[in-house]
Amino acid sequence: MTTAQTDEVVKEPPAAATPSDERERERMRRRLARKRGGGWWPYVFLAPWFVGLFGLTIYPMLDSLYLSFTKFDLLTSPEWIGGDNYDRMFTDDPVFWDSVHATLLYVVVSVPLKLALALGVAILLNRPLRGIGLYRAAFYLPSLLGGAVAVAIVWRQVFGGDGLFNDVLGWFGITGQDWISSPDTALYTLVLLAVWQFGTPMVIFLAGLKQLPKDVYEAAAIDGASPVTRFFKITLPLLTPIVFFNVVLQIIDAFKTFTPAFVVSNGTGGPLNSTMLYSLYLYKKGFTDLQMGYASALAWVLFLVIAGFTAVNFVASRYWVHYDD
């Protein structure tokens, strides 16, 4: 046999794979895929999160949606009544509309004031000053305390008839009133409490200000731009993503405000429902009047309103938020 004939024998095509070989290859391929993806271990570590998601979020939401179509008082079984809770809410519940009015007024007034104060203080704290860390901590401190029950009680004392605020007005010869007990001013004391908690958006604004390019400001200063011009032409446009982020968060937070209204009004929402914020009314219906079905319907309306405001904000952001490409 010649050398060429020997090579032809070696180069003969391999035999066709049997079904058992195909199964073995598929088993090896799956084993390698599991090794690359970590096998089942990622799912084991994520299991507590999935339990929380389905057990503490999705299931309660679906249960609440069902209860919103029932008459349920926690003592007897839920009774299906269709959309009567929603119909009653919009057509036969004046307190519901009082709570909507108080909540919208609270959101519209408190959110812009809070963000404006947070941005102004953040700009002041963005300067190189000795002990600047201490100043930042001092301004952030009210955000840690502002939502506490104790601070709400203090707030009630400050704006009472014999409170500190009237004492300050007395120095200027002005006779104050009981700001908490007046339906014309009670809600605005809650607005002041909300504005006082400007620390969280201030920290976010401060982080955004740190990221702005300094060469743009140097070029504007060389061209003779004033500080006001630099703020409106450079700082504010470059900061619009941060402003948008804070607007969305603060609107959601304002809609959910509960503790200050509950403590300042002693849980009544008075005087004359002037501090009856939506969350407080929802709580009263659910846990005071034991109308859980109606409270669930209120909760779903609040959820849809917040989702609607957030969606509108995202659509409107296309026209005023500028992202750095």
mmCIF file of C-alpha atoms in Angstrom:
data_model
loop_
_atom_site.group_PDB
_atom_site.id
_atom_site.type_symbol
_atom_site.label_atom_id
_atom_site.label_comp_id
_atom_site.label_asym_id
_atom_site.label_seq_id
_atom_site.Cartn_x
_atom_site.Cartn_y
_atom_site.Cartn_z
ATOM 1 C CA MET A 1 0.000 0.000 0.000
ATOM 2 C CA THR A 2 1.425 3.410 -1.028
ATOM 3 C CA THR A 3 1.649 6.493 1.283
ATOM 4 C CA ALA A 4 -1.190 8.285 -0.606
ATOM 5 C CA GLN A 5 -3.483 5.327 -0.076
ATOM 6 C CA THR A 6 -2.705 5.364 3.704
ATOM 7 C CA ASP A 7 -3.710 9.111 3.966
ATOM 8 C CA GLU A 8 -7.020 8.427 2.246
ATOM 9 C CA VAL A 9 -7.840 5.805 4.901
ATOM 10 C CA VAL A 10 -7.068 8.261 7.758
ATOM 11 C CA LYS A 11 -9.202 11.059 6.218
ATOM 12 C CA GLU A 12 -12.378 9.019 6.013
ATOM 13 C CA PRO A 13 -15.431 10.951 7.354
ATOM 14 C CA PRO A 14 -16.488 10.050 10.910
ATOM 15 C CA ALA A 15 -19.430 7.845 11.489
ATOM 16 C CA ALA A 16 -22.839 9.526 11.928
ATOM 17 C CA ALA A 17 -23.727 10.409 15.538
ATOM 18 C CA THR A 18 -26.156 8.075 17.238
ATOM 19 C CA PRO A 19 -29.188 9.382 19.260
ATOM 20 C CA SER A 20 -27.323 8.632 22.480
ATOM 21 C CA ASP A 21 -24.438 10.879 21.318
ATOM 22 C CA GLU A 22 -26.872 13.733 20.580
ATOM 23 C CA ARG A 23 -28.403 13.449 24.046
ATOM 24 C CA GLU A 24 -24.938 13.488 25.627
ATOM 25 C CA ARG A 25 -23.997 16.642 23.678
ATOM 26 C CA GLU A 26 -27.229 18.338 24.715
ATOM 27 C CA ARG A 27 -26.624 17.381 28.362
ATOM 28 C CA MET A 28 -23.096 18.799 28.190
ATOM 29 C CA ARG A 29 -24.353 21.998 26.552
ATOM 30 C CA ARG A 30 -26.936 22.557 29.322
ATOM 31 C CA ARG A 31 -24.357 21.813 32.005
ATOM 32 C CA LEU A 32 -21.983 24.411 30.534
ATOM 33 C CA ALA A 33 -24.842 26.937 30.289
ATOM 34 C CA ARG A 34 -25.718 26.387 33.965
ATOM 35 C CA LYS A 35 -22.071 26.853 34.915
ATOM 36 C CA ARG A 36 -21.872 30.137 33.011
ATOM 37 C CA GLY A 37 -25.132 31.401 34.567
ATOM 38 C CA GLY A 38 -24.376 30.178 38.055
ATOM 39 C CA GLY A 39 -26.932 27.365 37.939
ATOM 40 C CA TRP A 40 -29.787 27.685 40.411
ATOM 41 C CA TRP A 41 -27.860 29.757 42.943
ATOM 42 C CA PRO A 42 -28.975 33.175 41.573
ATOM 43 C CA TYR A 43 -32.608 32.096 41.955
ATOM 44 C CA VAL A 44 -31.941 30.877 45.494
ATOM 45 C CA PHE A 45 -30.471 34.255 46.474
ATOM 46 C CA LEU A 46 -33.328 36.104 44.733
ATOM 47 C CA ALA A 47 -35.996 33.961 46.388
ATOM 48 C CA PRO A 48 -36.500 36.268 49.423
ATOM 49 C CA TRP A 49 -37.040 39.203 47.059
ATOM 50 C CA PHE A 50 -39.571 37.225 44.993
ATOM 51 C CA VAL A 51 -41.377 36.156 48.181
ATOM 52 C CA GLY A 52 -41.574 39.811 49.238
ATOM 53 C CA LEU A 53 -42.691 40.948 45.775
ATOM 54 C CA PHE A 54 -45.523 38.446 45.465
ATOM 55 C CA GLY A 55 -46.431 38.099 49.155
ATOM 56 C CA LEU A 56 -46.164 41.722 50.293
ATOM 57 C CA THR A 57 -46.848 43.701 47.100
ATOM 58 C CA ILE A 58 -48.615 41.915 44.236
ATOM 59 C CA TYR A 59 -50.980 39.743 46.313
ATOM 60 C CA PRO A 60 -52.086 42.602 48.635
ATOM 61 C CA MET A 61 -52.645 44.824 45.590
ATOM 62 C CA LEU A 62 -54.820 42.243 43.857
ATOM 63 C CA ASP A 63 -56.691 41.546 47.105
ATOM 64 C CA SER A 64 -57.239 45.272 47.590
ATOM 65 C CA LEU A 65 -58.544 45.554 44.026
ATOM 66 C CA TYR A 66 -61.079 42.780 44.754
ATOM 67 C CA LEU A 67 -62.120 44.372 48.071
ATOM 68 C CA SER A 68 -62.706 47.713 46.325
ATOM 69 C CA PHE A 69 -65.732 46.092 44.644
ATOM 70 C CA THR A 70 -67.101 44.716 47.912
ATOM 71 C CA LYS A 71 -68.699 45.835 51.156
ATOM 72 C CA PHE A 72 -66.275 44.688 53.838
ATOM 73 C CA ASP A 73 -66.109 45.690 57.524
ATOM 74 C CA LEU A 74 -63.389 43.300 58.758
ATOM 75 C CA LEU A 75 -65.986 41.448 60.891
ATOM 76 C CA THR A 76 -68.052 39.732 58.185
ATOM 77 C CA SER A 77 -67.233 38.210 54.824
ATOM 78 C CA PRO A 78 -66.863 40.627 51.882
ATOM 79 C CA GLU A 79 -70.098 41.199 49.945
ATOM 80 C CA TRP A 80 -69.781 41.868 46.207
ATOM 81 C CA ILE A 81 -71.418 45.207 45.297
ATOM 82 C CA GLY A 82 -69.791 45.928 41.951
ATOM 83 C CA GLY A 83 -68.823 49.554 41.339
ATOM 84 C CA ASP A 84 -70.991 51.028 44.107
ATOM 85 C CA ASN A 85 -67.961 52.179 46.117
ATOM 86 C CA TYR A 86 -66.623 54.170 43.156
ATOM 87 C CA ASP A 87 -70.065 55.553 42.345
ATOM 88 C CA ARG A 88 -70.586 56.645 45.953
ATOM 89 C CA MET A 89 -67.133 58.210 46.038
ATOM 90 C CA PHE A 90 -67.680 60.501 43.064
ATOM 91 C CA THR A 91 -71.386 61.274 43.471
ATOM 92 C CA ASP A 92 -72.374 60.991 47.142
ATOM 93 C CA ASP A 93 -69.385 61.777 49.345
ATOM 94 C CA PRO A 94 -68.667 65.497 49.930
ATOM 95 C CA VAL A 95 -65.811 64.688 52.340
ATOM 96 C CA PHE A 96 -64.065 62.864 49.497
ATOM 97 C CA TRP A 97 -64.059 66.064 47.451
ATOM 98 C CA ASP A 98 -62.895 68.052 50.506
ATOM 99 C CA SER A 99 -59.936 65.683 50.800
ATOM 100 C CA VAL A 100 -59.201 65.969 47.074
ATOM 101 C CA HIS A 101 -59.251 69.769 47.300
ATOM 102 C CA ALA A 102 -56.993 69.844 50.391
ATOM 103 C CA THR A 103 -54.540 67.343 48.891
ATOM 104 C CA LEU A 104 -54.251 69.080 45.514
ATOM 105 C CA LEU A 105 -53.747 72.451 47.225
ATOM 106 C CA TYR A 106 -51.128 70.901 49.486
ATOM 107 C CA VAL A 107 -49.273 69.351 46.523
ATOM 108 C CA VAL A 108 -49.449 72.436 44.291
ATOM 109 C CA VAL A 109 -48.181 74.803 47.015
ATOM 110 C CA SER A 110 -45.704 72.667 48.946
ATOM 111 C CA VAL A 111 -43.790 70.949 46.116
ATOM 112 C CA PRO A 112 -42.630 74.107 44.228
ATOM 113 C CA LEU A 113 -41.749 75.928 47.466
ATOM 114 C CA LYS A 114 -39.835 72.940 48.781
ATOM 115 C CA LEU A 115 -37.867 72.447 45.549
ATOM 116 C CA ALA A 116 -37.091 76.176 45.213
ATOM 117 C CA LEU A 117 -35.771 76.331 48.779
ATOM 118 C CA ALA A 118 -33.803 73.103 48.304
ATOM 119 C CA LEU A 119 -32.171 74.410 45.114
ATOM 120 C CA GLY A 120 -31.328 77.792 46.675
ATOM 121 C CA VAL A 121 -29.717 76.233 49.739
ATOM 122 C CA ALA A 122 -27.867 73.672 47.563
ATOM 123 C CA ILE A 123 -26.341 76.514 45.505
ATOM 124 C CA LEU A 124 -25.215 78.266 48.704
ATOM 125 C CA LEU A 125 -23.732 75.034 50.082
ATOM 126 C CA ASN A 126 -21.906 74.337 46.809
ATOM 127 C CA ARG A 127 -19.351 77.018 47.664
ATOM 128 C CA PRO A 128 -15.956 76.219 49.258
ATOM 129 C CA LEU A 129 -16.449 77.309 52.876
ATOM 130 C CA ARG A 130 -14.737 76.269 56.075
ATOM 131 C CA GLY A 131 -16.848 73.680 57.908
ATOM 132 C CA ILE A 132 -19.127 73.209 54.878
ATOM 133 C CA GLY A 133 -19.807 69.591 55.916
ATOM 134 C CA LEU A 134 -21.269 70.781 59.207
ATOM 135 C CA TYR A 135 -23.559 73.242 57.411
ATOM 136 C CA ARG A 136 -24.776 70.530 55.023
ATOM 137 C CA ALA A 137 -25.527 68.185 57.923
ATOM 138 C CA ALA A 138 -27.375 70.971 59.781
ATOM 139 C CA PHE A 139 -29.599 71.725 56.785
ATOM 140 C CA TYR A 140 -30.263 68.029 56.152
ATOM 141 C CA LEU A 141 -31.234 67.336 59.755
ATOM 142 C CA PRO A 142 -34.887 68.526 59.452
ATOM 143 C CA SER A 143 -35.493 65.856 56.797
ATOM 144 C CA LEU A 144 -34.555 63.187 59.313
ATOM 145 C CA LEU A 145 -36.882 64.649 61.936
ATOM 146 C CA GLY A 146 -39.628 66.293 59.883
ATOM 147 C CA GLY A 147 -41.791 63.206 59.397
ATOM 148 C CA ALA A 148 -41.643 62.180 63.032
ATOM 149 C CA VAL A 149 -44.685 62.307 65.272
ATOM 150 C CA ALA A 150 -42.739 64.295 67.890
ATOM 151 C CA VAL A 151 -41.949 67.065 65.414
ATOM 152 C CA ALA A 152 -45.583 67.243 64.303
ATOM 153 C CA ILE A 153 -46.585 67.672 67.954
ATOM 154 C CA VAL A 154 -44.009 70.450 68.329
ATOM 155 C CA TRP A 155 -45.370 72.025 65.147
ATOM 156 C CA ARG A 156 -48.819 72.047 66.702
ATOM 157 C CA GLN A 157 -47.460 73.891 69.730
ATOM 158 C CA VAL A 158 -45.502 76.405 67.627
ATOM 159 C CA PHE A 159 -48.557 77.500 65.623
ATOM 160 C CA GLY A 160 -51.070 77.308 68.471
ATOM 161 C CA GLY A 161 -52.735 80.378 69.959
ATOM 162 C CA ASP A 162 -50.004 80.741 72.618
ATOM 163 C CA GLY A 163 -47.257 79.331 70.426
ATOM 164 C CA LEU A 164 -43.812 80.530 69.492
ATOM 165 C CA PHE A 165 -44.931 81.936 66.143
ATOM 166 C CA ASN A 166 -47.366 84.349 67.771
ATOM 167 C CA ASP A 167 -44.673 85.349 70.280
ATOM 168 C CA VAL A 168 -42.411 86.351 67.379
ATOM 169 C CA LEU A 169 -45.269 88.299 65.764
ATOM 170 C CA GLY A 170 -45.828 90.031 69.123
ATOM 171 C CA TRP A 171 -42.324 91.539 68.933
ATOM 172 C CA PHE A 172 -43.536 93.507 65.891
ATOM 173 C CA GLY A 173 -46.831 94.510 67.483
ATOM 174 C CA ILE A 174 -48.859 91.935 65.526
ATOM 175 C CA THR A 175 -51.538 89.942 67.321
ATOM 176 C CA GLY A 176 -51.603 86.422 65.959
ATOM 177 C CA GLN A 177 -54.325 83.803 65.998
ATOM 178 C CA ASP A 178 -54.541 80.083 66.545
ATOM 179 C CA TRP A 179 -53.210 79.095 63.124
ATOM 180 C CA ILE A 180 -53.986 75.400 63.657
ATOM 181 C CA SER A 181 -57.651 76.021 64.543
ATOM 182 C CA SER A 182 -58.415 78.346 61.641
ATOM 183 C CA PRO A 183 -59.699 76.600 58.471
ATOM 184 C CA ASP A 184 -58.075 79.347 56.377
ATOM 185 C CA THR A 185 -54.546 78.742 57.700
ATOM 186 C CA ALA A 186 -54.422 75.201 59.111
ATOM 187 C CA LEU A 187 -53.400 73.587 55.815
ATOM 188 C CA TYR A 188 -50.604 76.117 55.292
ATOM 189 C CA THR A 189 -48.998 75.107 58.591
ATOM 190 C CA LEU A 190 -48.702 71.619 57.061
ATOM 191 C CA VAL A 191 -47.222 73.191 53.943
ATOM 192 C CA LEU A 192 -44.589 74.949 56.069
ATOM 193 C CA LEU A 193 -43.772 71.663 57.775
ATOM 194 C CA ALA A 194 -43.328 70.011 54.370
ATOM 195 C CA VAL A 195 -41.136 72.831 53.061
ATOM 196 C CA TRP A 196 -39.024 72.623 56.226
ATOM 197 C CA GLN A 197 -38.130 69.047 55.214
ATOM 198 C CA PHE A 198 -36.171 70.178 52.141
ATOM 199 C CA GLY A 199 -33.020 68.227 53.037
ATOM 200 C CA THR A 200 -33.456 65.228 50.735
ATOM 201 C CA PRO A 201 -34.012 67.182 47.461
ATOM 202 C CA MET A 202 -31.256 69.569 48.584
ATOM 203 C CA VAL A 203 -28.733 66.712 48.772
ATOM 204 C CA ILE A 204 -29.785 65.510 45.306
ATOM 205 C CA PHE A 205 -29.454 69.041 43.884
ATOM 206 C CA LEU A 206 -26.049 69.358 45.523
ATOM 207 C CA ALA A 207 -24.876 66.117 43.891
ATOM 208 C CA GLY A 208 -26.083 67.443 40.522
ATOM 209 C CA LEU A 209 -24.329 70.780 40.968
ATOM 210 C CA LYS A 210 -21.053 68.961 41.631
ATOM 211 C CA GLN A 211 -21.277 67.344 38.185
ATOM 212 C CA LEU A 212 -21.702 70.562 36.168
ATOM 213 C CA PRO A 213 -18.655 71.358 33.950
ATOM 214 C CA LYS A 214 -16.602 74.268 35.297
ATOM 215 C CA ASP A 215 -15.161 75.232 31.894
ATOM 216 C CA VAL A 216 -18.606 76.364 30.725
ATOM 217 C CA TYR A 217 -18.858 78.775 33.670
ATOM 218 C CA GLU A 218 -15.326 80.058 33.015
ATOM 219 C CA ALA A 219 -16.164 80.742 29.374
ATOM 220 C CA ALA A 220 -19.397 82.515 30.371
ATOM 221 C CA ALA A 221 -17.528 84.645 32.942
ATOM 222 C CA ILE A 222 -14.963 85.653 30.300
ATOM 223 C CA ASP A 223 -17.839 86.699 28.026
ATOM 224 C CA GLY A 224 -19.199 88.890 30.832
ATOM 225 C CA ALA A 225 -22.261 86.860 31.829
ATOM 226 C CA SER A 226 -23.668 87.907 35.209
ATOM 227 C CA PRO A 227 -24.337 85.340 37.972
ATOM 228 C CA VAL A 228 -28.085 85.577 37.279
ATOM 229 C CA THR A 229 -27.535 84.959 33.567
ATOM 230 C CA ARG A 230 -25.260 82.020 34.316
ATOM 231 C CA PHE A 231 -27.906 80.526 36.578
ATOM 232 C CA PHE A 232 -30.746 80.745 34.053
ATOM 233 C CA LYS A 233 -28.673 80.009 30.933
ATOM 234 C CA ILE A 234 -26.262 77.364 32.258
ATOM 235 C CA THR A 235 -27.085 75.995 35.703
ATOM 236 C CA LEU A 236 -30.822 75.504 35.338
ATOM 237 C CA PRO A 237 -30.759 73.908 31.834
ATOM 238 C CA LEU A 238 -27.936 71.537 32.793
ATOM 239 C CA LEU A 239 -29.726 70.677 36.017
ATOM 240 C CA THR A 240 -33.097 69.859 34.440
ATOM 241 C CA PRO A 241 -32.674 66.026 34.761
ATOM 242 C CA ILE A 242 -32.122 66.483 38.497
ATOM 243 C CA VAL A 243 -35.061 68.887 38.741
ATOM 244 C CA PHE A 244 -37.268 66.376 36.933
ATOM 245 C CA PHE A 245 -36.187 63.565 39.251
ATOM 246 C CA ASN A 246 -36.954 65.667 42.328
ATOM 247 C CA VAL A 247 -40.312 66.835 40.934
ATOM 248 C CA VAL A 248 -41.502 63.264 40.374
ATOM 249 C CA LEU A 249 -40.363 62.070 43.795
ATOM 250 C CA GLN A 250 -41.730 65.044 45.701
ATOM 251 C CA ILE A 251 -45.145 64.932 43.993
ATOM 252 C CA ILE A 252 -45.526 61.249 44.866
ATOM 253 C CA ASP A 253 -44.381 61.919 48.420
ATOM 254 C CA ALA A 254 -46.780 64.864 48.812
ATOM 255 C CA PHE A 255 -49.764 62.814 47.672
ATOM 256 C CA LYS A 256 -48.955 60.216 50.338
ATOM 257 C CA THR A 257 -48.551 62.659 53.255
ATOM 258 C CA PHE A 258 -50.285 61.308 56.340
ATOM 259 C CA THR A 259 -48.478 61.718 59.673
ATOM 260 C CA PRO A 260 -48.374 65.551 59.920
ATOM 261 C CA ALA A 261 -52.081 65.875 59.033
ATOM 262 C CA PHE A 262 -53.035 63.137 61.495
ATOM 263 C CA VAL A 263 -51.036 64.566 64.417
ATOM 264 C CA VAL A 264 -51.689 68.273 63.845
ATOM 265 C CA SER A 265 -55.466 67.737 63.476
ATOM 266 C CA ASN A 266 -55.684 65.051 66.173
ATOM 267 C CA GLY A 267 -56.798 62.609 63.507
ATOM 268 C CA THR A 268 -59.937 64.590 62.621
ATOM 269 C CA GLY A 269 -58.784 66.411 59.485
ATOM 270 C CA GLY A 270 -60.274 69.584 60.945
ATOM 271 C CA PRO A 271 -61.121 72.325 61.244
ATOM 272 C CA LEU A 272 -63.908 71.932 58.662
ATOM 273 C CA ASN A 273 -61.924 69.258 56.799
ATOM 274 C CA SER A 274 -59.284 71.847 55.886
ATOM 275 C CA THR A 275 -56.457 69.393 56.754
ATOM 276 C CA MET A 276 -58.280 66.278 55.576
ATOM 277 C CA LEU A 277 -55.536 65.043 53.248
ATOM 278 C CA TYR A 278 -56.438 62.078 51.059
ATOM 279 C CA SER A 279 -54.310 59.550 52.963
ATOM 280 C CA LEU A 280 -55.863 60.647 56.256
ATOM 281 C CA TYR A 281 -59.382 60.239 54.844
ATOM 282 C CA LEU A 282 -58.455 56.800 53.492
ATOM 283 C CA TYR A 283 -57.167 55.813 56.935
ATOM 284 C CA LYS A 284 -60.313 57.062 58.678
ATOM 285 C CA LYS A 285 -62.576 55.100 56.342
ATOM 286 C CA GLY A 286 -60.556 51.912 56.722
ATOM 287 C CA PHE A 287 -59.535 51.839 60.366
ATOM 288 C CA THR A 288 -61.993 54.173 62.114
ATOM 289 C CA ASP A 289 -65.238 53.491 60.210
ATOM 290 C CA LEU A 290 -64.188 49.911 59.289
ATOM 291 C CA GLN A 291 -65.259 50.439 55.664
ATOM 292 C CA MET A 292 -62.408 48.447 54.156
ATOM 293 C CA GLY A 293 -64.083 48.020 50.782
ATOM 294 C CA TYR A 294 -64.571 51.756 50.411
ATOM 295 C CA ALA A 295 -61.037 52.430 51.694
ATOM 296 C CA SER A 296 -59.659 50.004 49.085
ATOM 297 C CA ALA A 297 -61.503 51.912 46.358
ATOM 298 C CA LEU A 298 -60.009 55.165 47.690
ATOM 299 C CA ALA A 299 -56.553 53.594 47.617
ATOM 300 C CA TRP A 300 -56.922 52.539 43.984
ATOM 301 C CA VAL A 301 -58.085 55.996 42.957
ATOM 302 C CA LEU A 302 -55.028 57.477 44.688
ATOM 303 C CA PHE A 303 -52.800 54.953 42.916
ATOM 304 C CA LEU A 304 -54.256 55.879 39.517
ATOM 305 C CA VAL A 305 -53.968 59.624 40.214
ATOM 306 C CA ILE A 306 -50.290 59.298 41.193
ATOM 307 C CA ALA A 307 -49.631 57.134 38.123
ATOM 308 C CA GLY A 308 -51.385 59.727 35.955
ATOM 309 C CA PHE A 309 -49.362 62.627 37.367
ATOM 310 C CA THR A 310 -46.143 60.644 36.901
ATOM 311 C CA ALA A 311 -47.024 59.770 33.306
ATOM 312 C CA VAL A 312 -47.836 63.422 32.525
ATOM 313 C CA ASN A 313 -44.505 64.451 34.030
ATOM 314 C CA PHE A 314 -42.626 61.970 31.839
ATOM 315 C CA VAL A 315 -44.427 63.132 28.694
ATOM 316 C CA ALA A 316 -43.883 66.812 29.517
ATOM 317 C CA SER A 317 -40.204 66.172 30.295
ATOM 318 C CA ARG A 318 -39.540 65.749 26.575
ATOM 319 C CA TYR A 319 -40.010 69.478 26.161
ATOM 320 C CA TRP A 320 -37.986 70.906 29.071
ATOM 321 C CA VAL A 321 -35.515 68.291 30.310
ATOM 322 C CA HIS A 322 -32.132 68.357 28.571
ATOM 323 C CA TYR A 323 -29.932 65.287 28.738
ATOM 324 C CA ASP A 324 -26.220 65.406 27.960
ATOM 325 C CA ASP A 325 -25.615 63.218 24.908
#
